[in-house]
Short mmCIF file of C-alpha atoms in Angstrom, two decimals:
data_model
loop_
_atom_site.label_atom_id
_atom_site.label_comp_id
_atom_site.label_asym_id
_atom_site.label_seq_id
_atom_site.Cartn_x
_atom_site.Cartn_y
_atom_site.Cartn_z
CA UNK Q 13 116.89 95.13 22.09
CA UNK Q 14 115.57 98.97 22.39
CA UNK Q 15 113.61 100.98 20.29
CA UNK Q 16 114.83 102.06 17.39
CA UNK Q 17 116.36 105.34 16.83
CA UNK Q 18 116.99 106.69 12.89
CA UNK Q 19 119.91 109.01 14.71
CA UNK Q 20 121.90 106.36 16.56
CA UNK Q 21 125.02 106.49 15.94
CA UNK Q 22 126.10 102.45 16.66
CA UNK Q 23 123.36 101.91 14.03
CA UNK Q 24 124.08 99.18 11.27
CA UNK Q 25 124.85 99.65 8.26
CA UNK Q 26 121.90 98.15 7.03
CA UNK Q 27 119.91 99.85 9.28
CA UNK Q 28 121.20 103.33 7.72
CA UNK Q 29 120.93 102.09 4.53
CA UNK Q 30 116.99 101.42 5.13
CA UNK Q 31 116.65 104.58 6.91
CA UNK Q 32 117.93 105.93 3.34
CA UNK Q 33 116.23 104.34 1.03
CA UNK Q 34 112.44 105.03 2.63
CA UNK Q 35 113.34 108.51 2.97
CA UNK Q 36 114.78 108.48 -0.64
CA UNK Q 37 110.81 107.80 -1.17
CA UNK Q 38 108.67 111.07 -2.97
CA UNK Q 39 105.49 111.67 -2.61
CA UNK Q 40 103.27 112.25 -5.65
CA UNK Q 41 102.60 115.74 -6.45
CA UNK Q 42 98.94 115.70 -6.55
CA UNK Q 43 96.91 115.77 -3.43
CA UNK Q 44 92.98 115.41 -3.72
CA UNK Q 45 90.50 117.44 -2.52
CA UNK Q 46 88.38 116.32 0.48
CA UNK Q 47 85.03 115.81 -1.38
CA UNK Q 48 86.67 113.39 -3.42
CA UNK Q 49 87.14 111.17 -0.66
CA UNK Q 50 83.77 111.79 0.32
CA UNK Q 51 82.10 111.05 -3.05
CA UNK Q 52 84.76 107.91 -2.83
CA UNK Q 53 83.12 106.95 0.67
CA UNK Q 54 79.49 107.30 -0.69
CA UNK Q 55 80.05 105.23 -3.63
CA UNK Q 56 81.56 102.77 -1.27
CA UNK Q 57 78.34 102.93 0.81
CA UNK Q 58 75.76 102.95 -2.10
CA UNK Q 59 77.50 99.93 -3.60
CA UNK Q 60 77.21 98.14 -0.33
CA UNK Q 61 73.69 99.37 -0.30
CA UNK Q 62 73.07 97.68 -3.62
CA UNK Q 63 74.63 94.73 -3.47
CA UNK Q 64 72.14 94.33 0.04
CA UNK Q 65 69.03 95.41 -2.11
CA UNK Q 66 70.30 92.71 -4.48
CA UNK Q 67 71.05 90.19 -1.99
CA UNK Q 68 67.69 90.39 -0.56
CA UNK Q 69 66.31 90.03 -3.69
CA UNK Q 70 67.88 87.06 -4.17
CA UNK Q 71 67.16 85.44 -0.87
CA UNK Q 72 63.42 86.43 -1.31
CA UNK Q 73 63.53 84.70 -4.89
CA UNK Q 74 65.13 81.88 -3.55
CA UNK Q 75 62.41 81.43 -0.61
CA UNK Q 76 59.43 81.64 -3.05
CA UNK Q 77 61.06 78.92 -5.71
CA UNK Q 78 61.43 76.86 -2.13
CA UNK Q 79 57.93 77.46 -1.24
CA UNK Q 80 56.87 76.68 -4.80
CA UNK Q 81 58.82 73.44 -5.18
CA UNK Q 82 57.48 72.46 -2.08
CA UNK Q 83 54.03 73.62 -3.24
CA UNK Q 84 54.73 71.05 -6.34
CA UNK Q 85 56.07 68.20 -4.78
CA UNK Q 86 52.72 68.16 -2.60
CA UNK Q 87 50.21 68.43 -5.49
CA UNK Q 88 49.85 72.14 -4.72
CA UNK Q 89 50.36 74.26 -8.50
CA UNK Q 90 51.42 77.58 -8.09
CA UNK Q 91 49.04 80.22 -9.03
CA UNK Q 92 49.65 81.61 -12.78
CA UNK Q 93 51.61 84.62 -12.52
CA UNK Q 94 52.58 84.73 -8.64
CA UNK Q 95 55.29 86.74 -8.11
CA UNK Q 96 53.47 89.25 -10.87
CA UNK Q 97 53.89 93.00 -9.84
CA UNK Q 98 50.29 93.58 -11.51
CA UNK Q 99 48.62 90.52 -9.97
CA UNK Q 100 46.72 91.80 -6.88
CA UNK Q 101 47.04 87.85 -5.54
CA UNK Q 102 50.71 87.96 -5.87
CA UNK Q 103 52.34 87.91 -2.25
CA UNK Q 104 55.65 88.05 -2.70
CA UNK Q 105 57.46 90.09 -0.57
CA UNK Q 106 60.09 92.48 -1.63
CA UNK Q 107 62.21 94.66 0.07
CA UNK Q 108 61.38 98.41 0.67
CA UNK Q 109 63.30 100.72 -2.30
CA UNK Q 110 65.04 103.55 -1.43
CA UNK Q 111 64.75 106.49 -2.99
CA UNK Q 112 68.37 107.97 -3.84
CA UNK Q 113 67.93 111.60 -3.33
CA UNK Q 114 70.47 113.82 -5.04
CA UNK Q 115 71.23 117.82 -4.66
CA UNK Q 116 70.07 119.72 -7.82
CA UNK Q 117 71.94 122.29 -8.89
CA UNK Q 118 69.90 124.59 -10.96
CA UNK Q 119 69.02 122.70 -13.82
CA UNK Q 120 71.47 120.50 -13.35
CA UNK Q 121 71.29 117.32 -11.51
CA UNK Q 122 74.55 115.91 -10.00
CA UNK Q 123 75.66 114.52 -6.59
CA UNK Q 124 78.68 117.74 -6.52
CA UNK Q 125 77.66 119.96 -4.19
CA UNK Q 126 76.69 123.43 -5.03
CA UNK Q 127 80.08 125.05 -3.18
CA UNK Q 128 82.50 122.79 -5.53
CA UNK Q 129 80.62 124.38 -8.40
CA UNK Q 130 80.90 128.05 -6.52
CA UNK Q 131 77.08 128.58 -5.97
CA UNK Q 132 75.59 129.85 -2.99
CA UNK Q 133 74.12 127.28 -1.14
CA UNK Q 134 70.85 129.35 -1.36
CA UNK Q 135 70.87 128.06 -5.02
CA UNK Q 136 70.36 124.90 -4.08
CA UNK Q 137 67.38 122.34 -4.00
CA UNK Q 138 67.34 119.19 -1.87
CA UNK Q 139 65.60 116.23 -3.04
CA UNK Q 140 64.53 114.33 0.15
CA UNK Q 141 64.50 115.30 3.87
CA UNK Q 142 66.28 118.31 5.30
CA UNK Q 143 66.04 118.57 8.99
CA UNK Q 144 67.87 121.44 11.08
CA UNK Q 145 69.20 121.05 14.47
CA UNK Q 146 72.02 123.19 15.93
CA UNK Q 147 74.48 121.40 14.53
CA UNK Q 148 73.41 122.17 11.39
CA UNK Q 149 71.04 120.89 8.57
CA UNK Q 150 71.12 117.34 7.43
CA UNK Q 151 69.53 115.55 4.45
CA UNK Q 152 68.46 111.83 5.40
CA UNK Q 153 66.99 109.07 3.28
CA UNK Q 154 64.85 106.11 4.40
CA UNK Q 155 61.73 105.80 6.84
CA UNK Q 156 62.57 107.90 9.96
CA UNK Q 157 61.57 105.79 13.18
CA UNK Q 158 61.30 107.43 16.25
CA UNK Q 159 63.51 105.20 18.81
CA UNK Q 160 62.59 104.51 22.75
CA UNK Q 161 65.23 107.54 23.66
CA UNK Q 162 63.52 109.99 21.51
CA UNK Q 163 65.90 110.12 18.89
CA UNK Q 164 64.96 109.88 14.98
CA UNK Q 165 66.54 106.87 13.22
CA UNK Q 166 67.23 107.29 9.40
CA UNK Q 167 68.78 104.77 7.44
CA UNK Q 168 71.49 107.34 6.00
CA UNK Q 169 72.08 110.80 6.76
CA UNK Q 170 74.12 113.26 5.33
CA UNK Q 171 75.03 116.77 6.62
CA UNK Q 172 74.39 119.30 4.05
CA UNK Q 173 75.11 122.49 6.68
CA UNK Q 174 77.54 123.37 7.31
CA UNK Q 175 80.03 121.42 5.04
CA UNK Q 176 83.22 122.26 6.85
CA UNK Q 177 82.54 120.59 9.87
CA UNK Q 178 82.40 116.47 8.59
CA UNK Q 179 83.39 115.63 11.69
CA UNK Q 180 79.61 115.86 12.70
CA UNK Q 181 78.70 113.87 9.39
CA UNK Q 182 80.20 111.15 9.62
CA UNK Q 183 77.07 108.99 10.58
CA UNK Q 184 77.13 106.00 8.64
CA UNK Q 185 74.97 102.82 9.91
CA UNK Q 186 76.41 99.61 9.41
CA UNK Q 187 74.45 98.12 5.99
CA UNK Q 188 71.79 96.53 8.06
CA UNK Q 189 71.33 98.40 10.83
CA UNK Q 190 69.90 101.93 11.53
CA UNK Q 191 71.89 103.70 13.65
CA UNK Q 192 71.95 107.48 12.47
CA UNK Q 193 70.58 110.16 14.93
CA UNK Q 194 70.43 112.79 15.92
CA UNK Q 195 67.99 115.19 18.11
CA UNK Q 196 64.69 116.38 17.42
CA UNK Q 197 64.06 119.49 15.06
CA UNK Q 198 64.85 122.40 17.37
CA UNK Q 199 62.11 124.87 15.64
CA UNK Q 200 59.90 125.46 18.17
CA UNK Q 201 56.69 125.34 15.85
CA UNK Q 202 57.36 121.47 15.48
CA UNK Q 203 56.10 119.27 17.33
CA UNK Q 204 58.18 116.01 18.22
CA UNK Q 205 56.16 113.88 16.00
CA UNK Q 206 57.56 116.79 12.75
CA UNK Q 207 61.29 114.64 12.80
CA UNK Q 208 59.19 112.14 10.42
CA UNK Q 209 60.79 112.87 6.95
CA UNK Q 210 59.27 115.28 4.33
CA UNK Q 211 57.52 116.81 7.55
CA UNK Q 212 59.91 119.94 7.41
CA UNK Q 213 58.15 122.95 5.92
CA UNK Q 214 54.93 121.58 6.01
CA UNK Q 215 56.49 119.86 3.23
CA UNK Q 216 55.20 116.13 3.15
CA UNK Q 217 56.27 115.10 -0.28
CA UNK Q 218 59.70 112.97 0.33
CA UNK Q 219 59.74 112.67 -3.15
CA UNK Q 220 59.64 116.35 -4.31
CA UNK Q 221 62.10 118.94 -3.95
CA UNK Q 222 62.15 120.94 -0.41
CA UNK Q 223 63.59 124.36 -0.21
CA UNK Q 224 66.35 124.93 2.29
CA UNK Q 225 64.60 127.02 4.92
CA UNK Q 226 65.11 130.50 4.89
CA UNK Q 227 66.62 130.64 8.33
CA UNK Q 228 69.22 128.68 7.00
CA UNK Q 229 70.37 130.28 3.91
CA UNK Q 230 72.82 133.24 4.59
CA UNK Q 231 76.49 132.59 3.94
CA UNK Q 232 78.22 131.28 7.18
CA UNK J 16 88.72 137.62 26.89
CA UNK J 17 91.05 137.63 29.95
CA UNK J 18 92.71 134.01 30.36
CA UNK J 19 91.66 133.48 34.14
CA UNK J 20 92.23 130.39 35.66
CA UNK J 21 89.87 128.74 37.90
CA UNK J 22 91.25 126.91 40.79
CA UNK J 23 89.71 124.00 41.73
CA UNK J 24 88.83 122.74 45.08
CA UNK J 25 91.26 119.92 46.77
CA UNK J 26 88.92 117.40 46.42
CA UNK J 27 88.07 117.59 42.76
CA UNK J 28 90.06 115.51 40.03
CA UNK J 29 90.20 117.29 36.90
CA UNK J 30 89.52 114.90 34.27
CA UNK J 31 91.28 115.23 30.86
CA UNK J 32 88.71 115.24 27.35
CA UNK J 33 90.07 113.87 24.43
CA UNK J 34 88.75 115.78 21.84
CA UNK J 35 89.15 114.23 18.14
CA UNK J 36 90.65 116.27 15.45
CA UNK J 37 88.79 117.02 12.37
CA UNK J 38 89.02 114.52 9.35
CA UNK J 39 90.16 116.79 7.29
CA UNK J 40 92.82 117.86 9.52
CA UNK J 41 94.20 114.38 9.88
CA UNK J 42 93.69 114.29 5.78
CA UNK J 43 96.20 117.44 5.24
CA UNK J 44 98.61 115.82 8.00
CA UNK J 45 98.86 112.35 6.76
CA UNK J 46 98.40 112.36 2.87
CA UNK J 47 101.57 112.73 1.85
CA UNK J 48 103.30 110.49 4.89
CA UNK J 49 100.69 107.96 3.84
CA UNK J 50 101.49 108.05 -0.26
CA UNK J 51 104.98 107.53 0.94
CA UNK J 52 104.30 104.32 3.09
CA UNK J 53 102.68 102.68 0.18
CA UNK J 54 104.93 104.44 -2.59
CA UNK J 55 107.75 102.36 -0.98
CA UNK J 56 105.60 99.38 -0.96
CA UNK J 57 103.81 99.11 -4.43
CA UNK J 58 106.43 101.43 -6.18
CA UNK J 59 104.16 102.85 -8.30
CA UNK J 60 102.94 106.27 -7.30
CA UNK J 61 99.39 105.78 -9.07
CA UNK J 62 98.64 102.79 -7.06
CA UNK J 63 99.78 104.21 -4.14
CA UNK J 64 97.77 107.17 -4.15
CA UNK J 65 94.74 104.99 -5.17
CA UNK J 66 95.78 102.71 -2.33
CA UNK J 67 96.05 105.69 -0.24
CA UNK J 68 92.83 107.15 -1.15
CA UNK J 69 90.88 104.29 -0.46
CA UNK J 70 92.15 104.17 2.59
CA UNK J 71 90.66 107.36 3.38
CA UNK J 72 87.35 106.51 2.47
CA UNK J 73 87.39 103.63 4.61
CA UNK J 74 88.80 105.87 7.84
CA UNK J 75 85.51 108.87 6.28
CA UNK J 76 83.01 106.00 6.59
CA UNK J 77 83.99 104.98 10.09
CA UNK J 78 85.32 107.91 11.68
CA UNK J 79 83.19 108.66 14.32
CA UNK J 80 83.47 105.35 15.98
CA UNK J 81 86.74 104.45 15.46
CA UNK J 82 89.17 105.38 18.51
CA UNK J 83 92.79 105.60 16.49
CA UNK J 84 91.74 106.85 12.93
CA UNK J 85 95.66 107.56 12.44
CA UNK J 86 96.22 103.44 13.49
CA UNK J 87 93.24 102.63 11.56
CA UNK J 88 95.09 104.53 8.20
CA UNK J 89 97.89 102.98 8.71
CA UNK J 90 96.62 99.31 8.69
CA UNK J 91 93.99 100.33 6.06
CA UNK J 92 97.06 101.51 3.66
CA UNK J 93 99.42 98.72 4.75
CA UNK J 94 96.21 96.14 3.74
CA UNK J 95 95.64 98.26 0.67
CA UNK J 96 99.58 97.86 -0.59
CA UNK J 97 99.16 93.85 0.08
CA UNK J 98 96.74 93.55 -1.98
CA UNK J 99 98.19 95.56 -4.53
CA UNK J 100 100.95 93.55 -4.57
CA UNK J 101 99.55 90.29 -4.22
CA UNK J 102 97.05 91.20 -7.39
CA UNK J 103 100.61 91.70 -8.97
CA UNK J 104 102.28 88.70 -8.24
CA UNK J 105 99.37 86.17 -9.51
CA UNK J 106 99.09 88.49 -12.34
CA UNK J 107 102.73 87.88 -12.97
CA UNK J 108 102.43 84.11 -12.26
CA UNK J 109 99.46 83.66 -14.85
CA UNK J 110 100.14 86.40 -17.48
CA UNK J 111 104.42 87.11 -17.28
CA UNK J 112 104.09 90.42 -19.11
CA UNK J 113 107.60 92.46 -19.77
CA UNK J 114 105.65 95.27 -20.00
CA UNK J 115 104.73 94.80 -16.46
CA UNK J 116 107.65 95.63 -14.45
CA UNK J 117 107.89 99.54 -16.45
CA UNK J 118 108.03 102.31 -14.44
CA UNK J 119 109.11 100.53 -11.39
CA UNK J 120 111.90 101.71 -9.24
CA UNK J 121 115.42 100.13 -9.25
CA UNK J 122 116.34 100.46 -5.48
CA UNK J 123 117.81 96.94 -4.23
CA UNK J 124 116.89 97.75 -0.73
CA UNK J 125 113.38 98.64 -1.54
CA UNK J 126 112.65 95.40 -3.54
CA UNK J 127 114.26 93.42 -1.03
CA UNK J 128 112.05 94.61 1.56
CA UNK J 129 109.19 94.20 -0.83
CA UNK J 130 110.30 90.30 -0.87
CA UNK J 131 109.32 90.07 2.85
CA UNK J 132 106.95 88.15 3.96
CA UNK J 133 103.79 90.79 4.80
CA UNK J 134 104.28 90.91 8.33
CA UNK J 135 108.02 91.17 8.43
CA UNK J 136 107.59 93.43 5.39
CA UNK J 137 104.47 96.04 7.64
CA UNK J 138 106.74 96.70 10.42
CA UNK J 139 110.04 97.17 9.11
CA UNK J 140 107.85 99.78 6.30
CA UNK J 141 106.46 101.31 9.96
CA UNK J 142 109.76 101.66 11.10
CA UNK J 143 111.69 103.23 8.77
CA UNK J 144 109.27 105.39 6.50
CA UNK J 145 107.39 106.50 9.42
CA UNK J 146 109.69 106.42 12.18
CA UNK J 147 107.18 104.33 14.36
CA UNK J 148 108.75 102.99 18.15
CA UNK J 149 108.98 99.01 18.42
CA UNK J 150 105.49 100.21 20.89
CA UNK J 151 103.71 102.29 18.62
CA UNK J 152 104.08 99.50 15.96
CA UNK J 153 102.53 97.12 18.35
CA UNK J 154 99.41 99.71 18.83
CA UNK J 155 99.14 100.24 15.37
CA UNK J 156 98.91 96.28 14.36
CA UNK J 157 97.38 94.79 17.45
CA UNK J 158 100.76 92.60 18.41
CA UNK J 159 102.65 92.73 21.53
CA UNK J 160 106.25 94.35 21.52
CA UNK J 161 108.04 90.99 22.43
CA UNK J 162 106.67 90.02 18.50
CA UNK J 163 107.39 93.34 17.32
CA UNK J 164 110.88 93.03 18.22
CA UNK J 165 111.46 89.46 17.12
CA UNK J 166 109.62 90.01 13.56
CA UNK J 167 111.79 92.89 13.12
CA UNK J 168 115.12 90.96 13.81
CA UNK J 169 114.30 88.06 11.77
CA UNK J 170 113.21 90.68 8.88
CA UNK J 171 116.58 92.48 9.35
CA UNK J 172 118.58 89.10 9.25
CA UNK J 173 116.68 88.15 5.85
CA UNK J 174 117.95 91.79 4.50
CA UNK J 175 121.16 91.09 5.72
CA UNK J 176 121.77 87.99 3.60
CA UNK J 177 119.94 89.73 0.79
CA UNK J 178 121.62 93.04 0.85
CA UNK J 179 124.99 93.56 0.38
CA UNK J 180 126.16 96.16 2.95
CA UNK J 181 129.17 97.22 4.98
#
């Protein structure tokens, strides 16, 4: 048997009459834009995310009702209130929250970025970090650990600069690893030790809004 | 800039860099070819877009580390239209609704390939929506030709008892 060719002419019958009806098949009319599939892809991501958070959660809860069953069966009572938030001899551990950092468009907060809403990108203000390298500037949530190769691990990274180019943003760890990177800050006033988030711009407040930096902010 | 070439000495051995186009490059390419794929699968352009869609979300999230994103779309859609019309048919089984089958197309050759079983019904979809070689199926799902070939025939013998045709 050889490949098949749509244009042969000993073709079957049936075969032409496949060929016809898939190519009797329309596309729909609407085609949408790239940053929907992006904003697709991070919901995809943050649900993942969440449904870890939750799952940890869980598997923490279920460990302490363990421990404290265990506790009961050999005459031990739990403590009143263990597992309280406000009780300075609770020690349950929970896992680390992370804070979702979204783009603020003037007084508007929303996830769109500023160019789908036709502002300059000077407009803008970046919850979280935003580190520049020559690639361009990215915005990363989580603790930033410095790995053995030099190389700053976030847990989740997203290039804010320039947005064309998402072939250079596509750095997405797998939901329980940390596996984003990317080099040092390349201003030559930082030291190594400045790729620790919130450390750009003297800015060390992860929480607060950071200015893009001015080097940054003309049109491309 | 003039367009000099550089000759290289005998003993080096050029090598070749494949360099991977940009996302949204393969996004403009294969939207529409993709829509179609699953269009003649689900028969419903909604779904297929959504199917489609999805699919690209899944190739965004992993595109810097996967080495055929175009493969990778292609099984992500074909998954994406099985469960689409899997959804359907226990949906059908456990709720028969009349209301259900509206909107859906009326071509005899389509629904008989949609009758396939799902690997019979992936590669004869590859083959004649997107053209796709007996070996560039086989990349695409993993298989070796020799199955490629003989899942093909056995698909095409089902159609031919199913379909009438000269």
């Amino acid at each position: 048997m050889t490949d098949h060719d749509p244009t042969d002419p000993t073709a079957t019958g049936l075969d032409r009459m496949l060929s016809d009806a898939f190519s009797g098949v329309r596309a729909g009319g609407r085609r949408p834009s790239i940053s929907d599939v992006q904003r697709r892809a991070r919901r995809h991501l943050h649900r993942r995310r969440a449904g870890l958070a939750v799952g940890a959660v869980a598997l923490v809860g279920a460990g302490g009702a363990a421990l404290a069953a265990r506790d009961g069966s050999t005459g031990t009572t739990a403590p009143a209130g263990a597992g309280d938030l406000d009780d300075p001899q609770a020690t349950a551990t929970f896992p680390a929250t992370t804070t979702t950092c979204v783009v603020y468009v003037d007084t508007t907060t929303t996830d769109v970025r500023p160019s789908d809403q036709g502002l300059s990108p000077t407009s803008t203000l970046l919850c979280g970090e935003v580190i520049t390298d020559d690639q361009g500037q990215y915005r990363c949530e989580g603790e930033g650990r410095v790995g053995d190769d030099g190389y700053t691990y976030y847990d989740y990274c997203e290039q804010v600069w320039p947005w064309a180019d998402v072939t250079t943003t596509i750095i997405w760890p797998e939901a329980t690893t940390t596996s984003v990177e990317y080099p040092p800050a390349t201003d030559p006033g930082l030291s190594p030790s400045s790729t620790v988030p919130g450390s750009y711009n003297g800015n060390t407040d992860t929480t607060s809004p950071a200015l893009l930096p001015s080097s940054t902010t003309s049109a491309p | 800039m003039s367009d000099a070439t550089i000759p290289l000495a005998a003993d080096v051995t050029p090598i070749q860099v494949q360099v991977k186009e940009p996302f949204d490059a393969l996004y403009h390419r294969e939207f529409d070819r993709m829509v179609r794929l699953a269009t003649a699968l689900v028969d419903r352009t909604e779904e297929a877009e959504e199917v489609v869609q999805e699919a690209f979300a899944q190739v965004y999230l992993r595109y810097r580390v996967v080495e055929n994103p175009v493969g990778y779309l292609r099984v992500s859609v074909l998954n994406g239209c099985r469960k689409v019309l899997r959804r359907r048919a226990v949906a059908r089984r456990w709720r028969p609704d009349p209301g259900d089958t509206a909107g859906l197309g009326f071509d005899h050759v389509l629904d008989a390939v949609r009758r396939l079983p799902d690997r019979q019904r992936r590669m004869i979809a590859l083959r004649y929506q997107l053209q796709l070689t007996d070996n560039e199926i086989a990349e695409t799902l993993g298989v070796p030709v020799g199955t490629v070939k003989s899942t093909i025939h056995r698909a095409l013998a089902r159609l031919r008892t199913e379909v009438p045709h000269d």
